[in-house]
Every structure is written in structure tokens, then in C-alpha cells.
């Protein structure tokens, strides 16, 4: 992040709805694309892909902030399974729209947004509290209590 932020500060960014709805939760952020088939465990929502920066962490019930999907068309099937197993992300915020990303977001039924006025990877950190109102195209980020935050 290039600007100093204060713990508890709220930042608002706008984007385009992919899947409607409202959800909120703790952010889980990665600059790595996520592979669905072979990259996640749909039973737990845990990233299992070797050498992925989130390996061993679960996105279940969190707002997943990432560049987008990678891999085969099995991506959407794996994320559909996360919905059935109640381990899906609360919401998706992603930068690159692809057919696999769009279908994955739709079958997961989680609010999803893209095409932001400001890159969410630059203003959201893991642990921030994020409210996604995809119907209005608004994301509200409440910065976490960070020891490095500037007063």
C-alpha cells in the first residue's frame, strides 16, 4: 500500500457487479491466481496448490481478493462444490474477467465484482473487514488493527 492508513479507517471503491448480493467478512488477499481443479480442497475451502502463497489457508466465509482464475474449466466445478459443502468464499473481488471466473462466481452464488475504479489488491490487505454490495457496485474496506498503521 502506497499511502499511510489508520486502523479502523474506511476506504470505499466501486466496481461492476458480476453476481449480485451483499456479503461481508474478513479479507483473504493473494496476488497469485487460484487454480480450482487440483488447487483447492472444496471440502474445506483450503488452497492446496503447491507453491501458492495461500497454501494451507481457507477462504471459507472470507472475502477472496485475487487477480482471477487459472487452469482448466474444472475451476467452476470445484468452486460449485465449495458452495455445496458450505466452504465457499463470502464474496469474490477479482481483476480479470474470464469465462471460467464468471461461471465459477455464478455457480458459487457468492456476490462477485470486477472492473474496479481502484485496484483492490492495492487497497485491501488480508485481515481487513470488507463489505461487498455487488448490487450497488460498492466495496467498503475497514482497515484492520495493524501495528504498522500510521496515526
PDB file of C-alpha atoms in Angstrom:
ATOM      1  CA  UNK A   1       0.000   0.000   0.000  1.00  0.00           C
ATOM      2  CA  UNK A   2       1.439   3.326  -1.011  1.00  0.00           C
ATOM      3  CA  UNK A   3      -0.479   5.553   1.388  1.00  0.00           C
ATOM      4  CA  UNK A   4      -0.479   5.546   5.180  1.00  0.00           C
ATOM      5  CA  UNK A   5      -3.686   4.141   6.613  1.00  0.00           C
ATOM      6  CA  UNK A   6      -5.162   4.366  10.044  1.00  0.00           C
ATOM      7  CA  UNK A   7      -6.548   1.251  11.717  1.00  0.00           C
ATOM      8  CA  UNK A   8     -10.323   1.471  11.551  1.00  0.00           C
ATOM      9  CA  UNK A   9     -10.260   3.808   8.535  1.00  0.00           C
ATOM     10  CA  UNK A  10     -12.862   3.015   5.878  1.00  0.00           C
ATOM     11  CA  UNK A  11     -11.998   3.070   2.184  1.00  0.00           C
ATOM     12  CA  UNK A  12     -14.698   2.831  -0.499  1.00  0.00           C
ATOM     13  CA  UNK A  13     -14.084   1.565  -4.020  1.00  0.00           C
ATOM     14  CA  UNK A  14     -16.564   0.996  -6.821  1.00  0.00           C
ATOM     15  CA  UNK A  15     -16.726  -1.741  -9.409  1.00  0.00           C
ATOM     16  CA  UNK A  16     -19.001  -3.770 -11.637  1.00  0.00           C
ATOM     17  CA  UNK A  17     -21.358  -6.492 -10.411  1.00  0.00           C
ATOM     18  CA  UNK A  18     -20.778  -9.993 -11.708  1.00  0.00           C
ATOM     19  CA  UNK A  19     -23.050 -11.772  -9.208  1.00  0.00           C
ATOM     20  CA  UNK A  20     -25.444  -9.719  -7.109  1.00  0.00           C
ATOM     21  CA  UNK A  21     -25.900  -9.729  -3.398  1.00  0.00           C
ATOM     22  CA  UNK A  22     -24.389  -8.351  -0.226  1.00  0.00           C
ATOM     23  CA  UNK A  23     -21.828 -10.084   1.981  1.00  0.00           C
ATOM     24  CA  UNK A  24     -19.137  -9.122   4.414  1.00  0.00           C
ATOM     25  CA  UNK A  25     -16.224 -10.767   6.092  1.00  0.00           C
ATOM     26  CA  UNK A  26     -12.517 -10.795   6.676  1.00  0.00           C
ATOM     27  CA  UNK A  27     -10.429 -10.351   3.534  1.00  0.00           C
ATOM     28  CA  UNK A  28      -8.085 -13.043   2.255  1.00  0.00           C
ATOM     29  CA  UNK A  29      -5.807 -11.476  -0.346  1.00  0.00           C
ATOM     30  CA  UNK A  30      -3.409 -13.015  -2.842  1.00  0.00           C
ATOM     31  CA  UNK A  31      -1.594 -11.727  -5.905  1.00  0.00           C
ATOM     32  CA  UNK A  32      -1.472 -15.311  -7.223  1.00  0.00           C
ATOM     33  CA  UNK A  33      -4.212 -16.629  -9.459  1.00  0.00           C
ATOM     34  CA  UNK A  34      -6.071 -19.585  -7.976  1.00  0.00           C
ATOM     35  CA  UNK A  35      -6.442 -22.952  -9.663  1.00  0.00           C
ATOM     36  CA  UNK A  36      -9.731 -24.703  -8.955  1.00  0.00           C
ATOM     37  CA  UNK A  37      -9.045 -28.215 -10.209  1.00  0.00           C
ATOM     38  CA  UNK A  38      -6.220 -29.536  -8.031  1.00  0.00           C
ATOM     39  CA  UNK A  39      -5.608 -26.143  -6.426  1.00  0.00           C
ATOM     40  CA  UNK A  40      -8.263 -26.149  -3.709  1.00  0.00           C
ATOM     41  CA  UNK A  41      -9.879 -28.614  -1.357  1.00  0.00           C
ATOM     42  CA  UNK A  42     -13.598 -27.935  -1.835  1.00  0.00           C
ATOM     43  CA  UNK A  43     -14.466 -29.697   1.442  1.00  0.00           C
ATOM     44  CA  UNK A  44     -12.685 -27.030   3.491  1.00  0.00           C
ATOM     45  CA  UNK A  45     -12.084 -24.148   1.073  1.00  0.00           C
ATOM     46  CA  UNK A  46      -8.354 -24.585   1.627  1.00  0.00           C
ATOM     47  CA  UNK A  47      -5.798 -23.709  -1.029  1.00  0.00           C
ATOM     48  CA  UNK A  48      -3.699 -26.846  -1.587  1.00  0.00           C
ATOM     49  CA  UNK A  49      -1.765 -25.846  -4.702  1.00  0.00           C
ATOM     50  CA  UNK A  50       1.966 -26.385  -4.283  1.00  0.00           C
ATOM     51  CA  UNK A  51       3.938 -23.116  -4.098  1.00  0.00           C
ATOM     52  CA  UNK A  52       0.801 -20.943  -3.830  1.00  0.00           C
ATOM     53  CA  UNK A  53       1.217 -18.130  -1.296  1.00  0.00           C
ATOM     54  CA  UNK A  54      -2.089 -19.119   0.373  1.00  0.00           C
ATOM     55  CA  UNK A  55      -1.269 -22.842   0.599  1.00  0.00           C
ATOM     56  CA  UNK A  56      -2.872 -24.226   3.749  1.00  0.00           C
ATOM     57  CA  UNK A  57      -5.236 -21.266   4.240  1.00  0.00           C
ATOM     58  CA  UNK A  58      -9.012 -21.461   3.873  1.00  0.00           C
ATOM     59  CA  UNK A  59     -11.135 -18.880   2.074  1.00  0.00           C
ATOM     60  CA  UNK A  60     -14.363 -20.307   3.575  1.00  0.00           C
ATOM     61  CA  UNK A  61     -16.604 -17.431   4.641  1.00  0.00           C
ATOM     62  CA  UNK A  62     -13.997 -14.803   3.709  1.00  0.00           C
ATOM     63  CA  UNK A  63     -13.917 -12.162   1.011  1.00  0.00           C
ATOM     64  CA  UNK A  64     -11.467 -13.575  -1.517  1.00  0.00           C
ATOM     65  CA  UNK A  65      -9.444 -10.839  -3.241  1.00  0.00           C
ATOM     66  CA  UNK A  66      -7.295 -12.105  -6.119  1.00  0.00           C
ATOM     67  CA  UNK A  67      -6.374 -11.485  -9.759  1.00  0.00           C
ATOM     68  CA  UNK A  68      -8.630 -14.258 -11.104  1.00  0.00           C
ATOM     69  CA  UNK A  69      -8.847 -17.914 -12.067  1.00  0.00           C
ATOM     70  CA  UNK A  70      -6.224 -20.093 -13.698  1.00  0.00           C
ATOM     71  CA  UNK A  71      -6.230 -23.619 -15.011  1.00  0.00           C
ATOM     72  CA  UNK A  72      -8.856 -25.727 -16.662  1.00  0.00           C
ATOM     73  CA  UNK A  73     -12.596 -25.426 -16.989  1.00  0.00           C
ATOM     74  CA  UNK A  74     -12.801 -27.603 -13.864  1.00  0.00           C
ATOM     75  CA  UNK A  75     -12.342 -24.345 -11.907  1.00  0.00           C
ATOM     76  CA  UNK A  76     -16.054 -23.644 -11.780  1.00  0.00           C
ATOM     77  CA  UNK A  77     -16.902 -27.238 -10.784  1.00  0.00           C
ATOM     78  CA  UNK A  78     -14.558 -27.063  -7.791  1.00  0.00           C
ATOM     79  CA  UNK A  79     -15.994 -23.738  -6.631  1.00  0.00           C
ATOM     80  CA  UNK A  80     -19.522 -25.089  -7.138  1.00  0.00           C
ATOM     81  CA  UNK A  81     -18.547 -27.879  -4.740  1.00  0.00           C
ATOM     82  CA  UNK A  82     -17.432 -25.292  -2.157  1.00  0.00           C
ATOM     83  CA  UNK A  83     -20.974 -23.907  -2.180  1.00  0.00           C
ATOM     84  CA  UNK A  84     -22.484 -27.354  -1.696  1.00  0.00           C
ATOM     85  CA  UNK A  85     -20.040 -28.094   1.128  1.00  0.00           C
ATOM     86  CA  UNK A  86     -20.557 -24.694   2.778  1.00  0.00           C
ATOM     87  CA  UNK A  87     -16.888 -23.738   2.344  1.00  0.00           C
ATOM     88  CA  UNK A  88     -17.297 -21.074  -0.361  1.00  0.00           C
ATOM     89  CA  UNK A  89     -15.942 -17.552  -0.062  1.00  0.00           C
ATOM     90  CA  UNK A  90     -18.433 -14.986   1.273  1.00  0.00           C
ATOM     91  CA  UNK A  91     -17.632 -12.874  -1.824  1.00  0.00           C
ATOM     92  CA  UNK A  92     -15.194 -12.624  -4.731  1.00  0.00           C
ATOM     93  CA  UNK A  93     -13.286  -9.475  -5.731  1.00  0.00           C
ATOM     94  CA  UNK A  94     -11.126 -10.098  -8.788  1.00  0.00           C
ATOM     95  CA  UNK A  95      -9.372  -8.172 -11.536  1.00  0.00           C
ATOM     96  CA  UNK A  96      -9.566 -10.288 -14.673  1.00  0.00           C
ATOM     97  CA  UNK A  97     -12.882 -11.499 -16.064  1.00  0.00           C
ATOM     98  CA  UNK A  98     -12.655 -14.820 -17.864  1.00  0.00           C
ATOM     99  CA  UNK A  99     -15.374 -17.325 -18.720  1.00  0.00           C
ATOM    100  CA  UNK A 100     -14.164 -19.717 -16.008  1.00  0.00           C
ATOM    101  CA  UNK A 101     -14.157 -16.896 -13.427  1.00  0.00           C
ATOM    102  CA  UNK A 102     -17.645 -15.747 -14.422  1.00  0.00           C
ATOM    103  CA  UNK A 103     -19.088 -19.263 -14.333  1.00  0.00           C
ATOM    104  CA  UNK A 104     -17.336 -20.042 -11.044  1.00  0.00           C
ATOM    105  CA  UNK A 105     -18.763 -16.919  -9.436  1.00  0.00           C
ATOM    106  CA  UNK A 106     -22.261 -17.694 -10.723  1.00  0.00           C
ATOM    107  CA  UNK A 107     -22.324 -21.324  -9.521  1.00  0.00           C
ATOM    108  CA  UNK A 108     -20.895 -20.347  -6.127  1.00  0.00           C
ATOM    109  CA  UNK A 109     -23.748 -17.851  -5.602  1.00  0.00           C
ATOM    110  CA  UNK A 110     -21.411 -15.510  -3.711  1.00  0.00           C
ATOM    111  CA  UNK A 111     -21.524 -11.783  -4.502  1.00  0.00           C
ATOM    112  CA  UNK A 112     -18.771 -11.033  -7.001  1.00  0.00           C
ATOM    113  CA  UNK A 113     -17.331  -7.856  -8.512  1.00  0.00           C
ATOM    114  CA  UNK A 114     -14.668  -6.803 -11.022  1.00  0.00           C
ATOM    115  CA  UNK A 115     -13.648  -3.765 -13.153  1.00  0.00           C
ATOM    116  CA  UNK A 116     -12.775  -1.568 -10.168  1.00  0.00           C
ATOM    117  CA  UNK A 117     -12.005   2.139 -10.226  1.00  0.00           C
ATOM    118  CA  UNK A 118      -9.049   1.304  -7.977  1.00  0.00           C
ATOM    119  CA  UNK A 119      -7.165  -1.999  -7.795  1.00  0.00           C
ATOM    120  CA  UNK A 120      -8.460  -3.937  -4.754  1.00  0.00           C
ATOM    121  CA  UNK A 121      -5.065  -5.655  -4.491  1.00  0.00           C
ATOM    122  CA  UNK A 122      -3.584  -2.223  -3.732  1.00  0.00           C
ATOM    123  CA  UNK A 123      -6.039  -1.146  -1.034  1.00  0.00           C
ATOM    124  CA  UNK A 124      -7.176  -4.376   0.673  1.00  0.00           C
ATOM    125  CA  UNK A 125      -4.967  -6.471   2.944  1.00  0.00           C
ATOM    126  CA  UNK A 126      -5.590  -9.865   4.491  1.00  0.00           C
ATOM    127  CA  UNK A 127      -7.446  -9.278   7.742  1.00  0.00           C
ATOM    128  CA  UNK A 128      -9.254  -6.104   6.661  1.00  0.00           C
ATOM    129  CA  UNK A 129     -13.043  -6.235   7.138  1.00  0.00           C
ATOM    130  CA  UNK A 130     -14.753  -5.942   3.752  1.00  0.00           C
ATOM    131  CA  UNK A 131     -18.421  -5.338   2.948  1.00  0.00           C
ATOM    132  CA  UNK A 132     -19.357  -6.134  -0.654  1.00  0.00           C
ATOM    133  CA  UNK A 133     -22.595  -4.690  -2.011  1.00  0.00           C
ATOM    134  CA  UNK A 134     -22.427  -6.007  -5.551  1.00  0.00           C
ATOM    135  CA  UNK A 135     -25.940  -4.780  -6.324  1.00  0.00           C
ATOM    136  CA  UNK A 136     -24.797  -1.181  -5.770  1.00  0.00           C
ATOM    137  CA  UNK A 137     -21.264  -1.792  -7.077  1.00  0.00           C
ATOM    138  CA  UNK A 138     -19.700  -0.673  -3.776  1.00  0.00           C
ATOM    139  CA  UNK A 139     -16.952  -2.226  -1.648  1.00  0.00           C
ATOM    140  CA  UNK A 140     -16.325  -0.807   1.840  1.00  0.00           C
ATOM    141  CA  UNK A 141     -12.977  -1.719   3.399  1.00  0.00           C
ATOM    142  CA  UNK A 142     -12.370  -1.194   7.113  1.00  0.00           C
ATOM    143  CA  UNK A 143      -8.651  -1.378   7.740  1.00  0.00           C
ATOM    144  CA  UNK A 144      -7.543  -3.902  10.315  1.00  0.00           C
ATOM    145  CA  UNK A 145      -5.758  -3.007  13.510  1.00  0.00           C
ATOM    146  CA  UNK A 146      -2.263  -3.099  12.095  1.00  0.00           C
ATOM    147  CA  UNK A 147       0.797  -2.473  14.249  1.00  0.00           C
ATOM    148  CA  UNK A 148       2.388  -0.739  11.275  1.00  0.00           C
ATOM    149  CA  UNK A 149      -0.533   1.648  10.687  1.00  0.00           C
ATOM    150  CA  UNK A 150       0.323   5.303  10.941  1.00  0.00           C
ATOM    151  CA  UNK A 151      -1.673   7.526  13.347  1.00  0.00           C
TER     152      UNK A 151
END
